[in-house]
Coordinates of C-alpha atoms in Angstrom, one line a residue:
X1 CA 30.5 -24.8 0.2
X2 CA 27.3 -24.0 -1.6
X3 CA 25.5 -20.7 -0.9
X4 CA 21.8 -20.7 -1.6
X5 CA 19.8 -17.5 -2.1
X6 CA 16.1 -18.0 -1.2
X7 CA 13.8 -15.7 -3.3
X8 CA 11.3 -14.1 -0.9
X9 CA 7.8 -13.0 -1.8
X10 CA 7.9 -9.9 -4.0
X11 CA 7.1 -6.7 -2.2
X12 CA 6.1 -3.2 -3.4
X13 CA 9.9 -2.3 -3.0
X14 CA 11.2 -4.9 -5.5
X15 CA 12.6 -2.1 -7.6
X16 CA 16.0 -0.7 -6.4
X17 CA 15.0 3.0 -7.0
X18 CA 11.7 2.4 -5.2
X19 CA 13.5 0.8 -2.3
X20 CA 16.0 3.7 -2.2
X21 CA 13.1 6.2 -2.2
X22 CA 11.5 4.3 0.6
X23 CA 14.6 4.2 2.7
X24 CA 15.1 8.0 2.1
X25 CA 11.5 8.6 3.0
X26 CA 11.9 6.5 6.2
X27 CA 15.0 8.5 7.0
X28 CA 13.4 11.9 6.7
X29 CA 10.0 10.9 8.1
X30 CA 11.1 11.6 11.7
X31 CA 12.3 15.1 10.7
X32 CA 9.1 15.7 8.6
X33 CA 7.0 14.4 11.4
X34 CA 8.8 16.7 13.9
X35 CA 8.4 19.7 11.5
X36 CA 4.7 18.8 11.0
X37 CA 4.3 18.6 14.8
X38 CA 6.0 21.9 15.2
X39 CA 3.8 23.4 12.5
X40 CA 0.6 22.0 14.2
X41 CA 1.9 23.4 17.5
X42 CA 2.4 26.8 15.9
X43 CA -1.0 26.5 14.3
X44 CA -2.5 25.8 17.7
X45 CA -0.6 28.7 19.2
X46 CA -1.9 30.9 16.4
X47 CA -5.5 29.7 17.1
X48 CA -5.0 30.5 20.8
X49 CA -3.7 33.9 19.9
X50 CA -6.7 34.5 17.7
X51 CA -9.0 33.5 20.6
X52 CA -7.1 35.7 23.0
X53 CA -7.3 38.5 20.5
X54 CA -11.1 38.1 20.4
X55 CA -11.3 38.3 24.2
X56 CA -8.9 41.3 24.1
X57 CA -11.2 43.2 21.7
X58 CA -14.2 42.6 24.0
X59 CA -12.2 43.7 27.0
X60 CA -11.0 46.8 25.3
X61 CA -14.6 47.8 24.5
X62 CA -15.7 47.0 28.0
X63 CA -12.8 49.1 29.3
X64 CA -14.0 52.0 27.1
X65 CA -17.4 51.8 28.6
X66 CA -16.1 51.3 32.1
X67 CA -13.9 54.4 31.7
X68 CA -16.8 56.3 30.4
X69 CA -19.0 55.1 33.3
X70 CA -16.3 56.2 35.9
X71 CA -16.1 59.6 34.2
X72 CA -19.8 60.1 34.3
X73 CA -20.0 58.9 37.9
X74 CA -17.3 61.4 38.9
X75 CA -19.1 64.1 37.0
X76 CA -22.4 63.5 38.7
X77 CA -20.7 63.4 42.1
X78 CA -19.0 66.7 41.3
X79 CA -22.2 68.4 40.1
X80 CA -24.0 67.2 43.2
X81 CA -21.6 69.3 45.2
X82 CA -21.9 72.5 43.1
X83 CA -23.5 75.6 44.4
X84 CA -26.0 76.0 41.6
X85 CA -27.5 72.6 42.6
X86 CA -27.5 73.2 46.3
X87 CA -29.2 76.6 46.0
X88 CA -31.6 75.2 43.5
X89 CA -30.7 77.5 40.6
X90 CA -32.7 76.2 37.6
X91 CA -31.1 78.5 35.0
X92 CA -27.6 77.9 36.3
X93 CA -28.1 74.2 36.4
X94 CA -29.5 74.0 32.8
X95 CA -26.7 76.2 31.5
X96 CA -24.0 74.2 33.3
X97 CA -25.4 70.9 32.4
X98 CA -25.8 71.7 28.7
X99 CA -22.2 72.9 28.6
X100 CA -20.9 69.7 30.2
X101 CA -23.0 67.5 28.0
X102 CA -21.6 69.2 24.9
X103 CA -18.1 68.6 26.2
X104 CA -18.6 65.0 27.1
X105 CA -19.3 63.8 23.6
X106 CA -21.1 60.5 22.7
X107 CA -22.4 58.3 25.5
X108 CA -23.8 61.0 27.8
X109 CA -27.5 61.5 26.9
X110 CA -28.7 64.0 29.5
X111 CA -27.9 65.5 33.0
X112 CA -30.8 66.3 35.3
X113 CA -31.2 67.9 38.7
X114 CA -34.3 67.2 40.8
X115 CA -35.3 68.9 44.1
X116 CA -35.9 67.0 47.3
X117 CA -39.6 66.9 46.6
X118 CA -39.1 65.4 43.1
X119 CA -39.5 68.5 41.0
X120 CA -37.2 69.1 38.1
X121 CA -34.6 71.9 38.7
X122 CA -32.8 71.8 35.3
X123 CA -31.4 69.5 32.7
X124 CA -29.0 69.6 29.8
X125 CA -31.5 68.4 27.1
X126 CA -35.0 69.5 28.0
X127 CA -36.4 67.9 24.8
X128 CA -34.8 64.5 25.6
X129 CA -38.2 63.3 26.4
X130 CA -38.3 59.6 27.3
X131 CA -34.8 59.5 28.7
X132 CA -35.8 61.6 31.7
X133 CA -39.5 61.9 31.2
X134 CA -41.2 62.9 34.5
X135 CA -44.3 61.3 35.9
X136 CA -47.4 63.3 36.7
X137 CA -48.5 63.7 40.3
X138 CA -52.2 63.4 41.4
X139 CA -52.2 67.2 41.4
X140 CA -51.1 67.3 37.8
X141 CA -47.5 68.4 38.6
X142 CA -44.6 66.7 36.8
X143 CA -42.5 64.8 39.3
X144 CA -39.6 62.4 39.5
X145 CA -40.5 61.3 43.1
X146 CA -41.6 57.8 41.8
X147 CA -38.4 57.0 40.0
X148 CA -36.4 54.2 41.6
X149 CA -33.1 56.0 41.3
X150 CA -34.6 59.1 43.1
X151 CA -36.1 57.0 45.8
X152 CA -32.9 55.0 46.5
X153 CA -30.7 58.1 46.6
X154 CA -33.1 60.0 48.9
X155 CA -33.3 57.0 51.3
X156 CA -29.6 56.0 51.3
X157 CA -28.0 59.4 50.7
X158 CA -25.5 57.6 48.5
X159 CA -24.9 57.4 44.7
X160 CA -26.6 54.6 42.8
X161 CA -26.2 53.2 39.3
X162 CA -29.1 51.4 37.6
X163 CA -28.3 48.8 35.0
X164 CA -28.8 49.3 31.3
X165 CA -32.4 48.9 30.0
X166 CA -34.3 49.9 27.0
X167 CA -36.1 53.1 27.3
X168 CA -39.6 53.5 25.8
X169 CA -38.1 54.9 22.6
X170 CA -36.0 51.8 22.2
X171 CA -32.6 53.1 23.2
X172 CA -30.4 51.4 25.9
X173 CA -29.6 53.6 28.8
X174 CA -28.5 53.5 32.4
X175 CA -28.8 56.1 35.1
X176 CA -26.2 57.3 37.6
X177 CA -27.6 59.4 40.4
X178 CA -25.9 61.1 43.4
X179 CA -27.4 63.2 46.3
X180 CA -26.7 66.9 46.9
X181 CA -26.5 67.2 50.7
X182 CA -27.1 70.5 52.6
X183 CA -25.1 71.7 55.6
X184 CA -27.5 69.8 57.8
X185 CA -26.8 66.5 56.0
X186 CA -30.2 66.3 54.4
X187 CA -30.8 65.7 50.7
X188 CA -31.4 69.1 49.0
X189 CA -31.4 67.7 45.5
X190 CA -30.5 64.7 43.3
X191 CA -28.3 64.9 40.3
X192 CA -28.7 62.2 37.7
X193 CA -27.0 61.4 34.4
X194 CA -28.3 59.2 31.6
X195 CA -25.7 57.1 29.8
X196 CA -26.0 55.2 26.5
X197 CA -23.9 52.8 24.6
X198 CA -23.2 55.2 21.7
X199 CA -19.6 55.7 22.9
X200 CA -19.0 52.0 23.0
X201 CA -20.4 51.5 19.5
X202 CA -18.4 54.4 18.2
X203 CA -15.3 52.7 19.6
X204 CA -16.4 49.4 18.1
X205 CA -16.7 51.0 14.7
X206 CA -13.1 52.1 14.9
X207 CA -11.6 49.1 16.6
X208 CA -13.0 46.1 14.7
X209 CA -14.6 45.2 11.5
X210 CA -16.5 42.3 13.1
X211 CA -19.9 42.2 14.7
X212 CA -20.2 43.8 18.2
X213 CA -23.2 43.3 20.5
X214 CA -24.3 43.9 24.0
X215 CA -26.5 41.5 25.9
X216 CA -28.5 42.1 29.0
X217 CA -28.5 39.4 31.7
X218 CA -32.0 38.3 30.6
X219 CA -30.8 37.7 27.0
X220 CA -32.1 40.9 25.4
X221 CA -29.9 42.5 22.8
X222 CA -29.2 46.0 23.9
X223 CA -26.9 47.1 21.0
X224 CA -25.5 45.7 17.8
X225 CA -22.9 46.9 15.4
X226 CA -23.5 47.0 12.5
X227 CA -27.1 47.9 13.2
X228 CA -28.4 45.8 10.3
X229 CA -27.1 42.6 11.9
X230 CA -29.9 42.3 14.4
X231 CA -32.6 44.6 15.9
X232 CA -32.1 46.1 19.3
X233 CA -34.5 44.6 21.8
X234 CA -34.4 41.1 20.2
X235 CA -34.7 38.3 22.7
X236 CA -31.9 35.8 22.0
X237 CA -31.7 34.0 25.4
X238 CA -32.3 30.6 23.8
X239 CA -29.4 30.8 21.3
X240 CA -26.0 29.2 21.7
X241 CA -24.5 32.6 21.6
X242 CA -26.5 34.0 24.5
X243 CA -26.0 30.8 26.6
X244 CA -22.2 30.9 26.1
X245 CA -21.8 34.6 26.6
X246 CA -23.9 34.8 29.7
X247 CA -22.5 31.6 31.3
X248 CA -19.2 33.2 32.4
X249 CA -17.9 36.7 33.0
X250 CA -15.3 36.5 30.2
X251 CA -13.9 34.1 27.6
X252 CA -14.2 32.9 24.0
X253 CA -16.0 30.2 22.1
X254 CA -16.8 29.1 18.5
X255 CA -20.6 29.4 18.3
X256 CA -23.1 30.6 15.7
X257 CA -23.2 34.4 15.7
X258 CA -26.2 36.6 15.4
X259 CA -26.4 35.9 11.7
X260 CA -26.3 32.1 12.3
X261 CA -22.9 31.4 10.8
X262 CA -20.1 30.0 12.9
X263 CA -18.0 32.7 14.5
X264 CA -15.2 33.1 17.0
X265 CA -16.8 35.1 19.8
X266 CA -14.9 36.9 22.6
X267 CA -16.9 38.4 25.4
X268 CA -16.5 40.4 28.7
X269 CA -18.7 42.1 31.3
X270 CA -19.1 45.8 30.8
X271 CA -19.2 46.8 34.5
X272 CA -18.2 43.7 36.5
X273 CA -18.6 45.6 39.8
X274 CA -22.3 46.4 39.2
X275 CA -25.2 43.9 39.5
X276 CA -27.1 43.4 36.3
X277 CA -24.2 44.4 34.2
X278 CA -24.6 43.6 30.5
X279 CA -21.9 41.7 28.5
X280 CA -20.2 42.9 25.4
X281 CA -19.3 40.4 22.8
X282 CA -17.3 40.5 19.5
X283 CA -17.9 38.2 16.6
X284 CA -15.0 37.4 14.2
X285 CA -15.5 35.2 11.2
X286 CA -13.6 31.9 11.5
X287 CA -11.9 32.5 8.2
X288 CA -10.6 35.9 9.4
X289 CA -9.8 34.7 12.9
X290 CA -7.8 31.7 11.9
X291 CA -6.4 33.0 8.7
X292 CA -2.8 33.4 10.2
X293 CA -3.0 29.9 11.7
X294 CA -4.2 28.5 8.4
X295 CA -1.6 30.4 6.5
X296 CA 1.1 29.1 8.8
X297 CA 0.0 25.5 8.4
X298 CA -0.1 25.8 4.6
X299 CA 3.4 27.3 4.6
X300 CA 4.7 24.6 6.9
X301 CA 3.0 21.9 4.7
X302 CA 4.5 23.4 1.5
X303 CA 7.9 23.6 3.0
X304 CA 7.7 20.0 4.2
X305 CA 6.5 18.9 0.7
X306 CA 9.4 20.9 -0.9
X307 CA 12.0 19.4 1.5
X308 CA 10.6 15.9 0.9
X309 CA 10.6 16.3 -2.9
X310 CA 14.1 17.7 -2.9
X311 CA 15.3 14.9 -0.7
X312 CA 13.7 12.2 -2.9
X313 CA 15.0 13.9 -6.0
X314 CA 18.5 14.0 -4.7
X315 CA 18.2 10.4 -3.6
X316 CA 16.9 9.5 -7.0
X317 CA 19.7 11.2 -8.9
X318 CA 22.5 10.0 -6.6
X319 CA 21.0 6.5 -6.4
X320 CA 20.7 6.3 -10.1
X321 CA 24.3 7.4 -10.6
X322 CA 26.0 5.6 -7.7
X323 CA 23.9 2.5 -7.3
X324 CA 21.4 1.7 -10.1
X325 CA 23.7 2.4 -13.0
X326 CA 26.6 0.2 -11.7
X327 CA 24.2 -2.5 -10.8
X328 CA 22.5 -2.3 -14.2
X329 CA 25.9 -2.7 -15.8
X330 CA 26.7 -5.6 -13.5
X331 CA 23.4 -7.2 -14.4
X332 CA 24.2 -6.9 -18.1
X333 CA 27.6 -8.4 -17.5
X334 CA 25.9 -11.3 -15.6
X335 CA 23.5 -11.9 -18.5
X336 CA 26.5 -11.9 -20.9
X337 CA 28.2 -14.5 -18.6
X338 CA 24.9 -16.5 -18.8
X339 CA 25.2 -16.4 -22.6
X340 CA 28.7 -17.8 -22.4
X341 CA 30.6 -14.6 -22.9
X342 CA 33.1 -15.3 -20.2
X343 CA 35.6 -12.6 -21.3
X344 CA 33.4 -9.8 -20.0
X345 CA 34.8 -7.7 -17.1
X346 CA 33.7 -4.8 -15.0
X347 CA 35.5 -1.6 -14.3
X348 CA 35.0 -1.0 -10.6
X349 CA 37.1 2.2 -10.4
X350 CA 35.4 5.2 -8.9
X351 CA 32.5 3.2 -7.4
X352 CA 31.5 3.1 -3.7
X353 CA 33.4 0.6 -1.7
X354 CA 30.8 -2.2 -1.5
X355 CA 30.1 -2.1 -5.3
X356 CA 33.8 -1.9 -6.1
X357 CA 34.3 -5.0 -3.9
X358 CA 31.4 -6.7 -5.6
X359 CA 32.8 -5.8 -9.1
X360 CA 36.2 -7.3 -8.2
X361 CA 34.5 -10.4 -6.9
X362 CA 32.5 -10.6 -10.2
X363 CA 35.7 -10.3 -12.2
X364 CA 37.3 -13.1 -10.2
X365 CA 34.2 -15.2 -10.8
X366 CA 34.3 -14.4 -14.5
X367 CA 38.0 -15.4 -14.7
X368 CA 37.3 -18.6 -12.9
X369 CA 34.4 -19.4 -15.2
X370 CA 36.5 -18.6 -18.2
X371 CA 39.2 -21.0 -17.0
X372 CA 36.6 -23.7 -16.2
X373 CA 34.9 -23.2 -19.6
X374 CA 38.2 -23.5 -21.4
X375 CA 38.9 -26.7 -19.4
X376 CA 35.4 -27.9 -20.1
X377 CA 35.7 -27.2 -23.8
X378 CA 38.9 -29.2 -23.9
X379 CA 37.4 -32.1 -22.0
X380 CA 34.3 -31.9 -24.2
X381 CA 36.4 -32.1 -27.3
X382 CA 38.3 -35.0 -25.8
X383 CA 35.0 -36.7 -24.8
X384 CA 33.6 -36.2 -28.3
X385 CA 36.7 -37.7 -29.8
X386 CA 36.5 -40.5 -27.3
X387 CA 32.8 -41.1 -28.1
X388 CA 33.6 -41.2 -31.8
X389 CA 36.3 -43.7 -31.1
X390 CA 34.0 -45.7 -29.0
X391 CA 31.2 -45.6 -31.6
X392 CA 33.7 -46.6 -34.2
X393 CA 35.0 -49.4 -31.9
X394 CA 31.4 -50.5 -31.2
X395 CA 30.6 -50.6 -34.9
X396 CA 33.8 -52.5 -35.7
X397 CA 33.4 -54.8 -32.7
X398 CA 29.8 -55.6 -33.6
X399 CA 30.8 -56.2 -37.2
X400 CA 33.7 -58.3 -36.2
X401 CA 31.6 -60.2 -33.6
X402 CA 28.7 -60.8 -36.0
X403 CA 31.0 -62.6 -38.5
X404 CA 32.1 -65.5 -36.1
X405 CA 28.5 -65.6 -34.7
X406 CA 27.1 -66.1 -38.2
X407 CA 29.7 -68.8 -38.7
X408 CA 28.8 -70.5 -35.4
X409 CA 25.1 -70.3 -36.4
X410 CA 25.7 -71.6 -39.9
X411 CA 28.0 -74.5 -38.9
X412 CA 25.7 -75.4 -36.0
X413 CA 22.8 -75.6 -38.5
X414 CA 24.9 -77.8 -40.8
X415 CA 26.0 -79.9 -37.9
X416 CA 22.4 -80.4 -36.9
X417 CA 21.3 -81.4 -40.4
X418 CA 24.3 -83.7 -41.2
X419 CA 24.2 -85.4 -37.8
X420 CA 20.5 -85.5 -37.4
X421 CA 20.4 -89.2 -37.3
X422 CA 23.6 -89.7 -35.4
X423 CA 22.9 -87.5 -32.4
X424 CA 20.8 -88.5 -29.6
X425 CA 18.2 -86.3 -28.0
X426 CA 20.6 -84.6 -25.7
X427 CA 23.0 -83.8 -28.5
X428 CA 20.3 -82.3 -30.6
X429 CA 19.2 -80.2 -27.6
X430 CA 22.8 -79.0 -27.1
X431 CA 23.1 -78.0 -30.8
X432 CA 19.7 -76.1 -30.4
X433 CA 21.1 -74.3 -27.3
X434 CA 24.2 -73.3 -29.2
X435 CA 22.2 -72.0 -32.2
X436 CA 19.8 -70.1 -30.0
X437 CA 22.6 -68.6 -27.9
X438 CA 24.4 -67.4 -31.0
X439 CA 21.3 -65.8 -32.3
X440 CA 20.5 -64.1 -29.0
X441 CA 24.1 -62.8 -28.8
X442 CA 23.8 -61.4 -32.3
X443 CA 20.5 -59.6 -31.2
X444 CA 22.2 -58.2 -28.1
X445 CA 25.1 -56.8 -30.1
X446 CA 22.7 -55.2 -32.6
X447 CA 20.7 -53.7 -29.7
X448 CA 23.8 -52.4 -28.0
X449 CA 24.9 -50.8 -31.3
X450 CA 21.5 -49.2 -31.8
X451 CA 21.5 -47.9 -28.1
X452 CA 24.9 -46.3 -28.6
X453 CA 23.6 -44.5 -31.7
X454 CA 20.4 -43.0 -30.2
X455 CA 22.1 -39.7 -29.6
X456 CA 24.5 -39.5 -32.5
X457 CA 22.3 -41.0 -35.3
X458 CA 19.0 -39.5 -34.4
X459 CA 17.2 -37.1 -36.7
X460 CA 16.7 -33.3 -36.1
X461 CA 13.8 -32.2 -34.0
X462 CA 10.9 -30.8 -36.1
X463 CA 7.2 -30.1 -35.3
X464 CA 5.3 -33.3 -35.4
X465 CA 1.8 -34.5 -34.6
X466 CA 2.1 -37.1 -31.8
X467 CA -0.6 -39.1 -33.5
X468 CA 1.7 -40.0 -36.4
X469 CA 4.4 -41.8 -34.5
X470 CA 1.7 -43.6 -32.5
X471 CA 0.0 -44.7 -35.7
X472 CA 3.3 -46.0 -37.0
X473 CA 4.0 -47.9 -33.8
X474 CA 0.5 -49.5 -33.9
X475 CA 1.1 -50.5 -37.5
X476 CA 4.3 -52.2 -36.6
X477 CA 2.6 -54.1 -33.7
X478 CA -0.5 -54.9 -35.7
X479 CA 0.0 -58.7 -35.8
X480 CA 0.9 -58.9 -32.0
X481 CA -2.1 -56.8 -31.2
X482 CA -4.5 -58.9 -33.2
X483 CA -3.0 -62.1 -31.9
X484 CA -3.6 -61.1 -28.3
X485 CA -6.9 -59.2 -29.0
X486 CA -5.3 -56.0 -27.5
X487 CA -7.3 -52.8 -27.6
X488 CA -5.5 -49.5 -27.8
X489 CA -7.4 -46.2 -27.1
X490 CA -6.1 -42.7 -27.3
X491 CA -7.0 -39.2 -26.1
X492 CA -6.3 -35.9 -27.8
X493 CA -2.6 -35.8 -28.6
X494 CA -0.7 -32.5 -29.2
X495 CA 1.8 -31.2 -31.6
X496 CA 5.4 -31.4 -30.3
X497 CA 8.9 -30.7 -31.5
X498 CA 10.7 -34.0 -31.6
X499 CA 12.3 -36.8 -33.6
X500 CA 9.2 -38.6 -34.9
X501 CA 11.1 -41.9 -35.7
X502 CA 12.4 -42.2 -32.1
X503 CA 8.9 -41.4 -30.7
X504 CA 7.6 -44.2 -32.8
X505 CA 10.2 -46.5 -31.3
X506 CA 9.2 -45.2 -27.8
X507 CA 5.5 -45.9 -28.3
X508 CA 6.3 -49.3 -29.9
X509 CA 8.4 -50.4 -26.9
X510 CA 5.9 -49.2 -24.3
X511 CA 2.8 -50.7 -26.0
X512 CA 4.8 -53.9 -27.0
X513 CA 5.7 -54.4 -23.3
X514 CA 2.1 -53.9 -22.3
X515 CA 1.1 -56.7 -24.7
X516 CA 4.1 -58.9 -23.9
X517 CA 3.7 -58.7 -20.1
X518 CA -0.1 -58.9 -20.1
X519 CA -2.4 -60.3 -17.4
X520 CA -5.2 -62.8 -17.7
X521 CA -7.6 -60.4 -19.5
X522 CA -7.1 -59.2 -23.0
X523 CA -4.7 -56.2 -23.0
X524 CA -6.3 -52.8 -22.7
X525 CA -4.0 -49.9 -23.3
X526 CA -4.8 -46.1 -23.1
X527 CA -2.6 -43.3 -24.5
X528 CA -3.4 -39.8 -23.2
X529 CA -1.6 -36.5 -22.8
X530 CA -2.1 -33.3 -20.7
X531 CA -0.2 -30.1 -20.3
X532 CA 1.7 -29.4 -17.0
X533 CA 4.2 -26.7 -16.2
X534 CA 5.0 -25.8 -19.8
X535 CA 5.4 -29.5 -20.9
X536 CA 3.3 -32.3 -22.2
X537 CA 3.0 -35.3 -20.0
X538 CA 2.1 -38.4 -22.1
X539 CA 0.7 -41.5 -20.3
X540 CA 0.6 -45.1 -21.5
X541 CA -1.6 -47.1 -19.2
X542 CA -2.3 -50.9 -19.3
X543 CA -4.2 -53.5 -17.3
X544 CA -1.3 -55.8 -16.8
X545 CA -0.1 -57.5 -13.6
X546 CA 1.6 -54.4 -12.4
X547 CA 5.1 -53.7 -11.0
X548 CA 6.1 -53.7 -7.4
X549 CA 7.3 -50.2 -6.2
X550 CA 10.8 -51.5 -5.3
X551 CA 11.4 -52.2 -9.1
X552 CA 10.2 -48.9 -10.5
X553 CA 13.7 -47.6 -10.9
X554 CA 15.5 -50.8 -11.8
X555 CA 13.4 -51.6 -14.9
X556 CA 14.9 -48.6 -16.8
X557 CA 18.4 -50.0 -16.5
X558 CA 20.2 -52.1 -19.2
X559 CA 19.4 -55.9 -19.3
X560 CA 17.0 -55.7 -16.3
X561 CA 14.0 -58.1 -16.7
X562 CA 11.5 -58.9 -14.0
X563 CA 10.1 -61.9 -15.8
X564 CA 12.5 -64.4 -17.3
X565 CA 10.2 -67.1 -18.6
X566 CA 10.7 -68.4 -22.1
X567 CA 7.3 -67.4 -23.3
X568 CA 8.1 -63.7 -22.7
X569 CA 11.6 -63.4 -24.1
X570 CA 13.3 -60.0 -24.1
X571 CA 16.7 -58.5 -24.0
X572 CA 15.9 -56.3 -21.1
X573 CA 16.9 -53.2 -23.0
X574 CA 13.6 -51.8 -24.3
X575 CA 12.9 -49.5 -21.3
X576 CA 16.5 -48.4 -21.3
X577 CA 15.9 -47.4 -25.0
X578 CA 12.8 -45.5 -23.9
X579 CA 14.7 -43.6 -21.2
X580 CA 17.5 -42.7 -23.5
X581 CA 15.0 -41.4 -26.2
X582 CA 13.0 -39.3 -23.6
X583 CA 16.2 -37.8 -22.1
X584 CA 17.4 -36.9 -25.6
X585 CA 14.2 -34.9 -26.0
X586 CA 14.8 -33.1 -22.7
X587 CA 12.2 -35.0 -20.7
X588 CA 12.0 -37.7 -18.1
X589 CA 10.2 -41.1 -17.8
X590 CA 8.8 -42.9 -14.8
X591 CA 6.2 -45.5 -13.9
X592 CA 3.4 -45.6 -11.4
X593 CA 2.2 -49.1 -10.6
X594 CA 1.2 -51.6 -7.9
X595 CA 1.1 -55.3 -8.2
X596 CA -2.2 -56.5 -9.6
X597 CA -3.3 -52.9 -10.4
X598 CA -1.8 -52.4 -13.9
X599 CA 0.9 -49.9 -14.8
X600 CA 1.1 -46.4 -16.2
X601 CA 4.3 -45.2 -17.9
X602 CA 4.7 -41.4 -18.0
X603 CA 7.1 -39.4 -20.1
X604 CA 7.4 -35.6 -20.6
X605 CA 8.0 -33.7 -23.8
X606 CA 8.8 -29.9 -23.6
X607 CA 6.0 -27.7 -24.8
X608 CA 8.3 -25.1 -26.4
X609 CA 10.9 -25.9 -29.0
X610 CA 12.7 -29.0 -28.0
X611 CA 16.4 -29.2 -27.1
X612 CA 18.9 -29.2 -30.0
X613 CA 19.5 -32.7 -31.3

């Protein structure tokens, strides 16, 4: 049984180590992919946490302001029920209000009590000016009767809260007002408190290092921290920031901040229960917001790379020791076997099972080859001895046969001369046949002897210009070529490593056949050569009658002649000579021809150094 291994197209993994690395990489890819997916999931979770943290900061600030608002509202409700307000005590109100304002800290700008007819009773900060600046009545008396919060409280007898707005001096403020009712249920006075965003900004300064801002529903910037980021009162309704912040009560988004650079923005309504409530937002730089997520991803990537490199390194080291090194040793042993060193053996001990089995199979193969080589050497020696005996026999046989043939020829000639007048025409013809047959047999014996000596008596192969044996062959055929007006042309012929004398005989046989077996026209012969597949292909083409395809193989056998007429005598051994010479040079010979189309004989000569003679 013959096992054939088909060589596939070479791939990027034609190296064993590269293949092993690829297999290891394929094995760990799912784990690496899962780890990378987990890392990306953690990164997404970290991003979500950063976004939630942005919203949390905004909600914390909103909660601070809401708590402050609730405290101020309770304070105003409480003051509206105090005696100093109900009895309209200006000094008592001013003193009480100033004490409470001092205790309340940032965010409470002023406390004011107004009588039922709109006249000021007392306030915590008389010099507050624009925060609670009164209007002037037609009689020239300061009055608050035209203020919306006073009118609403007087009419509804309930507390009201006006949304934040910029005061004439550019400060954001909102008013909380409650009625002070008498025993008859009528409004005796109105107590109002003015709130600012100072407390929120103070909390923002302590709670975050990002940008904090407050937007009115109409897109006016009511507050900003730090103050140098943007001017209070700036209209930003057309910006992406304002559109995103004012679109929903709470949330987060990645939008350009007040400074124009991309930020993570969390936002929440300050006082959701009040109409016209502004929205507080917190800007966090993306680098800062997503720094934990980015750090987590980088760490995951570094760990993945480290694990991959360690895995590949271990695979490289183990593969080199367990696979590549034994296979390299086995390849060297196989090369030694190829050089004829059949005594080489492999030590398969300590190797993995498959390689150990392969090593044992290799050793068995080497033992079998060594035995076959020994048997072949013995048979070769016997064959060489036999060939020598045959050659000696052929030489002796041809020498011994030539002697009686010469006698037959000599005595036949003497018989023809002595009996020339006594023999009739048939007798003379018979004697001529005998002489001719003896001469032809002598030629055949000589040809057979020469044929047997092609391999053993040939000269050593040396570099030779192919033009030289061709010139020698043409010189030997000069008379025949002139007689039949044959024309021989040649192309560029190369240098080869060969036996020049045998190449001369090769050209002489091929060109001589072209002249001998010619057509009606004068023989035209062309000798060319071209390089194909590391060999020179020499062509000898003629314009003769051609050869039928069924005879292309037969003509190279011994004593095979396609034309047996007397004018074209031949022993039928010339092309067999050519084949033997070409095969000795490691080439092959063939013919391409059709009847009536001429013939072209091709033979190959190796381009490198020829085989040993």
